[in-house]
Amino acid sequence: ELKVEQNPLFLSMQEGKNYTIYCNYSTTSDRLYWYRQDPGKSLESLFVLLSNGAVKQEGRLMASLDTKARLSTLHITAAVHDLSATYFCAVEDNDMRFGAGTRLTVKP
Amino acid sequence: DVKVTQSSRYLVKRTGEKVFLECVQDMDHENMFWYRQDPGLGLRLIYFSYDVKMKEKGDIPEGYSVSREKKERFSLILESASTNQTSMYLCASSFGTAMNTEAFFGQGTRLTVV
């Protein structure tokens, strides 16, 4: 059974700081996705990673995928308040399974 | 724009009622999914469908059934609603065979069973 584990589950950061969210999974899939969810809203796609070594960047967020380690990271650079949200990773292996989510709060 | 539409944003139902949650997508996606989202548990897969009339159980199918009579529509049925089915329900869809199978989500249905 595919398991997807994210950590940390809660993250409180100061503006301007850097941090990394980790997503470990238990299968050999090479398809991994990152989503953002704002309070009361649905999930919005951030990154699609489809091969080992894939790296995608958008603004202050950068996602990478290491299929050999079964690990994806979401790195936040110089955090700003607008990045406060819950971030989910999801792994595709016949179906789509999600991690528990990381609730990020960026404080001024 | 991809659109995944769930029939209701909020629902309140009584224990024992049969509840239908409807989801429609307009992108000709093969795959459709139903998840429930609960605090601290992330999204848990209830059922998914990879084609019309095809369905597969996810992690937590007990107490639920699904129907996919047309490609664009995927229904989640709570046979006899119980209070532990109070949750946020999210529908998603994606292509089935293309390299990019990124899922697109509906706005969610917050169901309360009283």
PDB file of C-alpha atoms in Angstrom:
ATOM      1  CA  GLU A   1       0.000   0.000   0.000  1.00  0.00           C
ATOM      2  CA  LEU A   2       1.317   3.401  -0.984  1.00  0.00           C
ATOM      3  CA  LYS A   3       2.154   5.651   1.952  1.00  0.00           C
ATOM      4  CA  VAL A   4       2.981   9.328   1.671  1.00  0.00           C
ATOM      5  CA  GLU A   5       4.503  11.091   4.661  1.00  0.00           C
ATOM      6  CA  GLN A   6       5.061  14.802   4.964  1.00  0.00           C
ATOM      7  CA  ASN A   7       6.986  16.664   7.572  1.00  0.00           C
ATOM      8  CA  PRO A   8       6.703  18.887   9.352  1.00  0.00           C
ATOM      9  CA  LEU A   9       2.921  19.008   9.739  1.00  0.00           C
ATOM     10  CA  PHE A  10       3.048  22.501  11.175  1.00  0.00           C
ATOM     11  CA  LEU A  11       5.599  25.178  10.375  1.00  0.00           C
ATOM     12  CA  SER A  12       5.770  28.690  11.726  1.00  0.00           C
ATOM     13  CA  MET A  13       8.340  30.892  10.037  1.00  0.00           C
ATOM     14  CA  GLN A  14       9.530  34.458  10.218  1.00  0.00           C
ATOM     15  CA  GLU A  15       9.391  36.488   7.055  1.00  0.00           C
ATOM     16  CA  GLY A  16      12.670  36.394   5.179  1.00  0.00           C
ATOM     17  CA  LYS A  17      13.713  32.955   6.436  1.00  0.00           C
ATOM     18  CA  ASN A  18      14.282  29.775   4.437  1.00  0.00           C
ATOM     19  CA  TYR A  19      12.849  26.349   5.130  1.00  0.00           C
ATOM     20  CA  THR A  20      12.201  22.975   3.518  1.00  0.00           C
ATOM     21  CA  ILE A  21       9.166  20.700   3.608  1.00  0.00           C
ATOM     22  CA  TYR A  22       9.820  17.002   3.049  1.00  0.00           C
ATOM     23  CA  CYS A  23       7.663  14.390   1.355  1.00  0.00           C
ATOM     24  CA  ASN A  24       8.626  10.716   1.622  1.00  0.00           C
ATOM     25  CA  TYR A  25       6.725   7.973  -0.147  1.00  0.00           C
ATOM     26  CA  SER A  26       6.813   4.190  -0.236  1.00  0.00           C
ATOM     27  CA  THR A  27       6.490   3.297  -3.914  1.00  0.00           C
ATOM     28  CA  THR A  28       8.689   3.510  -7.009  1.00  0.00           C
ATOM     29  CA  SER A  29       6.524   6.166  -8.639  1.00  0.00           C
ATOM     30  CA  ASP A  30       8.180   8.961 -10.594  1.00  0.00           C
ATOM     31  CA  ARG A  31       5.138  11.213 -10.598  1.00  0.00           C
ATOM     32  CA  LEU A  32       4.819  13.619  -7.745  1.00  0.00           C
ATOM     33  CA  TYR A  33       2.724  16.746  -7.334  1.00  0.00           C
ATOM     34  CA  TRP A  34       2.646  19.660  -4.937  1.00  0.00           C
ATOM     35  CA  TYR A  35      -0.560  21.511  -4.123  1.00  0.00           C
ATOM     36  CA  ARG A  36      -1.446  24.560  -2.098  1.00  0.00           C
ATOM     37  CA  GLN A  37      -4.658  25.010  -0.149  1.00  0.00           C
ATOM     38  CA  ASP A  38      -5.787  28.310   1.355  1.00  0.00           C
ATOM     39  CA  PRO A  39      -8.280  28.242   4.254  1.00  0.00           C
ATOM     40  CA  GLY A  40     -11.775  27.454   3.049  1.00  0.00           C
ATOM     41  CA  LYS A  41     -10.589  26.885  -0.492  1.00  0.00           C
ATOM     42  CA  SER A  42      -9.879  23.856  -2.628  1.00  0.00           C
ATOM     43  CA  LEU A  43      -6.471  22.618  -3.743  1.00  0.00           C
ATOM     44  CA  GLU A  44      -4.470  24.468  -6.339  1.00  0.00           C
ATOM     45  CA  SER A  45      -1.695  22.792  -8.313  1.00  0.00           C
ATOM     46  CA  LEU A  46       1.806  24.186  -7.740  1.00  0.00           C
ATOM     47  CA  PHE A  47       4.307  21.784  -9.273  1.00  0.00           C
ATOM     48  CA  VAL A  48       4.329  18.654 -11.398  1.00  0.00           C
ATOM     49  CA  LEU A  49       7.472  16.509 -11.105  1.00  0.00           C
ATOM     50  CA  LEU A  50       7.630  13.634 -13.570  1.00  0.00           C
ATOM     51  CA  SER A  51      11.162  12.244 -13.446  1.00  0.00           C
ATOM     52  CA  ASN A  52      14.113  11.621 -11.168  1.00  0.00           C
ATOM     53  CA  GLY A  53      16.067  14.797 -10.614  1.00  0.00           C
ATOM     54  CA  ALA A  54      13.210  17.050 -11.721  1.00  0.00           C
ATOM     55  CA  VAL A  55      13.406  20.540 -10.291  1.00  0.00           C
ATOM     56  CA  LYS A  56      10.742  23.205 -10.705  1.00  0.00           C
ATOM     57  CA  GLN A  57      10.768  26.764  -9.401  1.00  0.00           C
ATOM     58  CA  GLU A  58       8.099  29.405  -9.139  1.00  0.00           C
ATOM     59  CA  GLY A  59       8.851  32.584  -7.253  1.00  0.00           C
ATOM     60  CA  ARG A  60      10.043  31.758  -3.751  1.00  0.00           C
ATOM     61  CA  LEU A  61       9.150  28.063  -4.013  1.00  0.00           C
ATOM     62  CA  MET A  62      11.294  25.327  -5.481  1.00  0.00           C
ATOM     63  CA  ALA A  63      10.356  21.651  -5.670  1.00  0.00           C
ATOM     64  CA  SER A  64      12.611  18.702  -6.430  1.00  0.00           C
ATOM     65  CA  LEU A  65      12.229  14.969  -6.811  1.00  0.00           C
ATOM     66  CA  ASP A  66      14.640  12.140  -6.000  1.00  0.00           C
ATOM     67  CA  THR A  67      12.929   8.916  -7.030  1.00  0.00           C
ATOM     68  CA  LYS A  68      15.777   6.731  -5.765  1.00  0.00           C
ATOM     69  CA  ALA A  69      15.411   8.152  -2.271  1.00  0.00           C
ATOM     70  CA  ARG A  70      11.615   8.347  -2.742  1.00  0.00           C
ATOM     71  CA  LEU A  71      11.797  11.907  -1.532  1.00  0.00           C
ATOM     72  CA  SER A  72      10.535  15.239  -2.727  1.00  0.00           C
ATOM     73  CA  THR A  73      11.300  18.590  -1.146  1.00  0.00           C
ATOM     74  CA  LEU A  74       9.552  21.936  -1.302  1.00  0.00           C
ATOM     75  CA  HIS A  75      12.017  24.681  -0.463  1.00  0.00           C
ATOM     76  CA  ILE A  76      10.853  28.118   0.610  1.00  0.00           C
ATOM     77  CA  THR A  77      13.245  31.017   0.114  1.00  0.00           C
ATOM     78  CA  ALA A  78      12.868  34.316   1.971  1.00  0.00           C
ATOM     79  CA  ALA A  79       9.321  33.560   3.089  1.00  0.00           C
ATOM     80  CA  VAL A  80       6.603  36.196   2.851  1.00  0.00           C
ATOM     81  CA  HIS A  81       3.195  36.303   4.529  1.00  0.00           C
ATOM     82  CA  ASP A  82       1.392  35.460   1.267  1.00  0.00           C
ATOM     83  CA  LEU A  83       2.917  31.987   1.369  1.00  0.00           C
ATOM     84  CA  SER A  84       0.893  31.105   4.472  1.00  0.00           C
ATOM     85  CA  ALA A  85      -1.244  28.111   3.449  1.00  0.00           C
ATOM     86  CA  THR A  86      -1.345  24.334   3.713  1.00  0.00           C
ATOM     87  CA  TYR A  87       0.907  22.472   1.286  1.00  0.00           C
ATOM     88  CA  PHE A  88       0.257  18.926   0.168  1.00  0.00           C
ATOM     89  CA  CYS A  89       2.383  16.512  -1.787  1.00  0.00           C
ATOM     90  CA  ALA A  90       0.696  13.763  -3.778  1.00  0.00           C
ATOM     91  CA  VAL A  91       2.120  10.654  -5.412  1.00  0.00           C
ATOM     92  CA  GLU A  92       0.627   8.893  -8.362  1.00  0.00           C
ATOM     93  CA  ASP A  93       0.748   5.094  -8.433  1.00  0.00           C
ATOM     94  CA  ASN A  94      -2.370   3.779 -10.200  1.00  0.00           C
ATOM     95  CA  ASP A  95      -4.301   6.291  -8.137  1.00  0.00           C
ATOM     96  CA  MET A  96      -3.319   9.530  -6.371  1.00  0.00           C
ATOM     97  CA  ARG A  97      -2.379   9.528  -2.687  1.00  0.00           C
ATOM     98  CA  PHE A  98      -1.765  12.594  -0.580  1.00  0.00           C
ATOM     99  CA  GLY A  99       0.363  13.418   2.404  1.00  0.00           C
ATOM    100  CA  ALA A 100      -1.231  14.838   5.553  1.00  0.00           C
ATOM    101  CA  GLY A 101      -0.286  18.380   4.592  1.00  0.00           C
ATOM    102  CA  THR A 102       2.040  21.004   6.076  1.00  0.00           C
ATOM    103  CA  ARG A 103       0.340  24.041   7.542  1.00  0.00           C
ATOM    104  CA  LEU A 104       2.699  26.941   6.984  1.00  0.00           C
ATOM    105  CA  THR A 105       2.338  30.220   8.836  1.00  0.00           C
ATOM    106  CA  VAL A 106       4.664  33.075   7.933  1.00  0.00           C
ATOM    107  CA  LYS A 107       4.860  35.772  10.586  1.00  0.00           C
ATOM    108  CA  PRO A 108       6.012  39.337   9.989  1.00  0.00           C
TER     109      PRO A 108
ATOM    110  CA  ASP B   1      -9.732  26.670 -17.861  1.00  0.00           C
ATOM    111  CA  VAL B   2     -10.273  23.244 -16.415  1.00  0.00           C
ATOM    112  CA  LYS B   3     -13.441  23.135 -14.459  1.00  0.00           C
ATOM    113  CA  VAL B   4     -14.430  20.597 -11.839  1.00  0.00           C
ATOM    114  CA  THR B   5     -17.779  21.433 -10.330  1.00  0.00           C
ATOM    115  CA  GLN B   6     -19.292  19.909  -7.230  1.00  0.00           C
ATOM    116  CA  SER B   7     -23.046  20.203  -6.912  1.00  0.00           C
ATOM    117  CA  SER B   8     -23.166  21.649  -3.407  1.00  0.00           C
ATOM    118  CA  ARG B   9     -20.834  23.754  -1.312  1.00  0.00           C
ATOM    119  CA  TYR B  10     -22.551  22.958   1.975  1.00  0.00           C
ATOM    120  CA  LEU B  11     -24.928  20.145   2.928  1.00  0.00           C
ATOM    121  CA  VAL B  12     -26.648  19.205   6.163  1.00  0.00           C
ATOM    122  CA  LYS B  13     -28.199  15.753   6.315  1.00  0.00           C
ATOM    123  CA  ARG B  14     -29.758  13.582   8.979  1.00  0.00           C
ATOM    124  CA  THR B  15     -28.344  10.300  10.216  1.00  0.00           C
ATOM    125  CA  GLY B  16     -29.597   7.418   8.093  1.00  0.00           C
ATOM    126  CA  GLU B  17     -30.349   9.501   5.015  1.00  0.00           C
ATOM    127  CA  LYS B  18     -29.016   8.503   1.618  1.00  0.00           C
ATOM    128  CA  VAL B  19     -26.783  11.295   0.352  1.00  0.00           C
ATOM    129  CA  PHE B  20     -25.631  11.993  -3.185  1.00  0.00           C
ATOM    130  CA  LEU B  21     -22.615  14.169  -3.933  1.00  0.00           C
ATOM    131  CA  GLU B  22     -22.219  15.040  -7.591  1.00  0.00           C
ATOM    132  CA  CYS B  23     -19.096  16.036  -9.479  1.00  0.00           C
ATOM    133  CA  VAL B  24     -18.831  17.146 -13.097  1.00  0.00           C
ATOM    134  CA  GLN B  25     -15.672  17.918 -15.103  1.00  0.00           C
ATOM    135  CA  ASP B  26     -15.449  19.528 -18.510  1.00  0.00           C
ATOM    136  CA  MET B  27     -11.958  18.460 -19.623  1.00  0.00           C
ATOM    137  CA  ASP B  28     -12.703  14.988 -20.963  1.00  0.00           C
ATOM    138  CA  HIS B  29     -10.546  13.517 -18.187  1.00  0.00           C
ATOM    139  CA  GLU B  30     -10.456   9.748 -17.853  1.00  0.00           C
ATOM    140  CA  ASN B  31      -9.693   9.669 -14.124  1.00  0.00           C
ATOM    141  CA  MET B  32     -11.983  10.953 -11.419  1.00  0.00           C
ATOM    142  CA  PHE B  33     -11.468  10.774  -7.670  1.00  0.00           C
ATOM    143  CA  TRP B  34     -13.351  11.308  -4.448  1.00  0.00           C
ATOM    144  CA  TYR B  35     -11.435  12.272  -1.306  1.00  0.00           C
ATOM    145  CA  ARG B  36     -12.436  13.301   2.152  1.00  0.00           C
ATOM    146  CA  GLN B  37     -10.395  15.824   4.051  1.00  0.00           C
ATOM    147  CA  ASP B  38     -10.246  15.873   7.821  1.00  0.00           C
ATOM    148  CA  PRO B  39      -7.985  17.974  10.061  1.00  0.00           C
ATOM    149  CA  GLY B  40      -4.611  16.310  10.611  1.00  0.00           C
ATOM    150  CA  LEU B  41      -5.368  13.464   8.203  1.00  0.00           C
ATOM    151  CA  GLY B  42      -4.797  15.150   4.871  1.00  0.00           C
ATOM    152  CA  LEU B  43      -6.791  13.848   1.937  1.00  0.00           C
ATOM    153  CA  ARG B  44      -7.891  10.245   2.054  1.00  0.00           C
ATOM    154  CA  LEU B  45      -8.989   8.495  -1.093  1.00  0.00           C
ATOM    155  CA  ILE B  46     -12.482   7.002  -0.964  1.00  0.00           C
ATOM    156  CA  TYR B  47     -12.942   5.772  -4.538  1.00  0.00           C
ATOM    157  CA  PHE B  48     -11.581   6.517  -7.955  1.00  0.00           C
ATOM    158  CA  SER B  49     -12.644   5.749 -11.482  1.00  0.00           C
ATOM    159  CA  TYR B  50     -10.433   5.431 -14.540  1.00  0.00           C
ATOM    160  CA  ASP B  51     -13.219   5.022 -17.076  1.00  0.00           C
ATOM    161  CA  VAL B  52     -16.970   5.017 -17.442  1.00  0.00           C
ATOM    162  CA  LYS B  53     -18.566   2.334 -15.270  1.00  0.00           C
ATOM    163  CA  MET B  54     -15.153   1.457 -13.803  1.00  0.00           C
ATOM    164  CA  LYS B  55     -14.349   2.037 -10.155  1.00  0.00           C
ATOM    165  CA  GLU B  56     -11.667   1.127  -7.674  1.00  0.00           C
ATOM    166  CA  LYS B  57     -11.734   1.303  -3.893  1.00  0.00           C
ATOM    167  CA  GLY B  58      -9.408   3.715  -2.178  1.00  0.00           C
ATOM    168  CA  ASP B  59      -8.293   3.692   1.433  1.00  0.00           C
ATOM    169  CA  ILE B  60     -11.666   4.265   3.095  1.00  0.00           C
ATOM    170  CA  PRO B  61     -14.533   2.968   0.923  1.00  0.00           C
ATOM    171  CA  GLU B  62     -16.681   1.640   3.770  1.00  0.00           C
ATOM    172  CA  GLY B  63     -20.052   3.346   3.934  1.00  0.00           C
ATOM    173  CA  TYR B  64     -19.671   4.825   0.464  1.00  0.00           C
ATOM    174  CA  SER B  65     -20.417   3.826  -3.103  1.00  0.00           C
ATOM    175  CA  VAL B  66     -19.847   5.578  -6.424  1.00  0.00           C
ATOM    176  CA  SER B  67     -21.382   5.773  -9.840  1.00  0.00           C
ATOM    177  CA  ARG B  68     -19.846   6.774 -13.172  1.00  0.00           C
ATOM    178  CA  GLU B  69     -22.408   6.402 -15.925  1.00  0.00           C
ATOM    179  CA  LYS B  70     -20.962   9.204 -18.059  1.00  0.00           C
ATOM    180  CA  LYS B  71     -17.345  10.230 -18.495  1.00  0.00           C
ATOM    181  CA  GLU B  72     -17.860  13.734 -17.172  1.00  0.00           C
ATOM    182  CA  ARG B  73     -19.799  12.818 -14.032  1.00  0.00           C
ATOM    183  CA  PHE B  74     -18.727  10.954 -10.902  1.00  0.00           C
ATOM    184  CA  SER B  75     -21.150  10.585  -8.023  1.00  0.00           C
ATOM    185  CA  LEU B  76     -20.387   9.691  -4.427  1.00  0.00           C
ATOM    186  CA  ILE B  77     -23.188   8.024  -2.489  1.00  0.00           C
ATOM    187  CA  LEU B  78     -23.449   7.712   1.258  1.00  0.00           C
ATOM    188  CA  GLU B  79     -25.813   4.783   1.603  1.00  0.00           C
ATOM    189  CA  SER B  80     -26.891   5.639   5.159  1.00  0.00           C
ATOM    190  CA  ALA B  81     -25.234   8.766   6.442  1.00  0.00           C
ATOM    191  CA  SER B  82     -23.604   8.654   9.855  1.00  0.00           C
ATOM    192  CA  THR B  83     -22.140  11.407  12.014  1.00  0.00           C
ATOM    193  CA  ASN B  84     -18.588  10.122  11.415  1.00  0.00           C
ATOM    194  CA  GLN B  85     -19.056  10.976   7.756  1.00  0.00           C
ATOM    195  CA  THR B  86     -19.199  14.656   8.594  1.00  0.00           C
ATOM    196  CA  SER B  87     -16.284  15.996   6.580  1.00  0.00           C
ATOM    197  CA  MET B  88     -15.095  18.023   3.606  1.00  0.00           C
ATOM    198  CA  TYR B  89     -15.452  16.029   0.392  1.00  0.00           C
ATOM    199  CA  LEU B  90     -13.256  16.864  -2.581  1.00  0.00           C
ATOM    200  CA  CYS B  91     -13.676  15.650  -6.128  1.00  0.00           C
ATOM    201  CA  ALA B  92     -10.773  15.687  -8.586  1.00  0.00           C
ATOM    202  CA  SER B  93     -10.127  14.675 -12.177  1.00  0.00           C
ATOM    203  CA  SER B  94      -7.075  14.050 -14.367  1.00  0.00           C
ATOM    204  CA  PHE B  95      -6.008  12.602 -17.682  1.00  0.00           C
ATOM    205  CA  GLY B  96      -5.393   8.877 -17.534  1.00  0.00           C
ATOM    206  CA  THR B  97      -2.743   8.209 -20.124  1.00  0.00           C
ATOM    207  CA  ALA B  98      -0.918  11.456 -20.771  1.00  0.00           C
ATOM    208  CA  MET B  99       2.435  12.041 -19.078  1.00  0.00           C
ATOM    209  CA  ASN B 100       1.040  14.862 -17.025  1.00  0.00           C
ATOM    210  CA  THR B 101      -1.726  13.496 -14.845  1.00  0.00           C
ATOM    211  CA  GLU B 102      -1.953  16.492 -12.582  1.00  0.00           C
ATOM    212  CA  ALA B 103      -5.286  16.460 -10.788  1.00  0.00           C
ATOM    213  CA  PHE B 104      -7.714  19.357 -10.776  1.00  0.00           C
ATOM    214  CA  PHE B 105     -10.017  19.812  -7.832  1.00  0.00           C
ATOM    215  CA  GLY B 106     -13.553  20.969  -7.291  1.00  0.00           C
ATOM    216  CA  GLN B 107     -14.375  23.554  -4.666  1.00  0.00           C
ATOM    217  CA  GLY B 108     -15.340  20.949  -2.079  1.00  0.00           C
ATOM    218  CA  THR B 109     -18.568  20.001  -0.334  1.00  0.00           C
ATOM    219  CA  ARG B 110     -18.715  20.436   3.400  1.00  0.00           C
ATOM    220  CA  LEU B 111     -21.127  17.784   4.638  1.00  0.00           C
ATOM    221  CA  THR B 112     -22.537  17.818   8.145  1.00  0.00           C
ATOM    222  CA  VAL B 113     -24.500  14.787   9.333  1.00  0.00           C
ATOM    223  CA  VAL B 114     -26.678  15.474  12.363  1.00  0.00           C
TER     224      VAL B 114
END
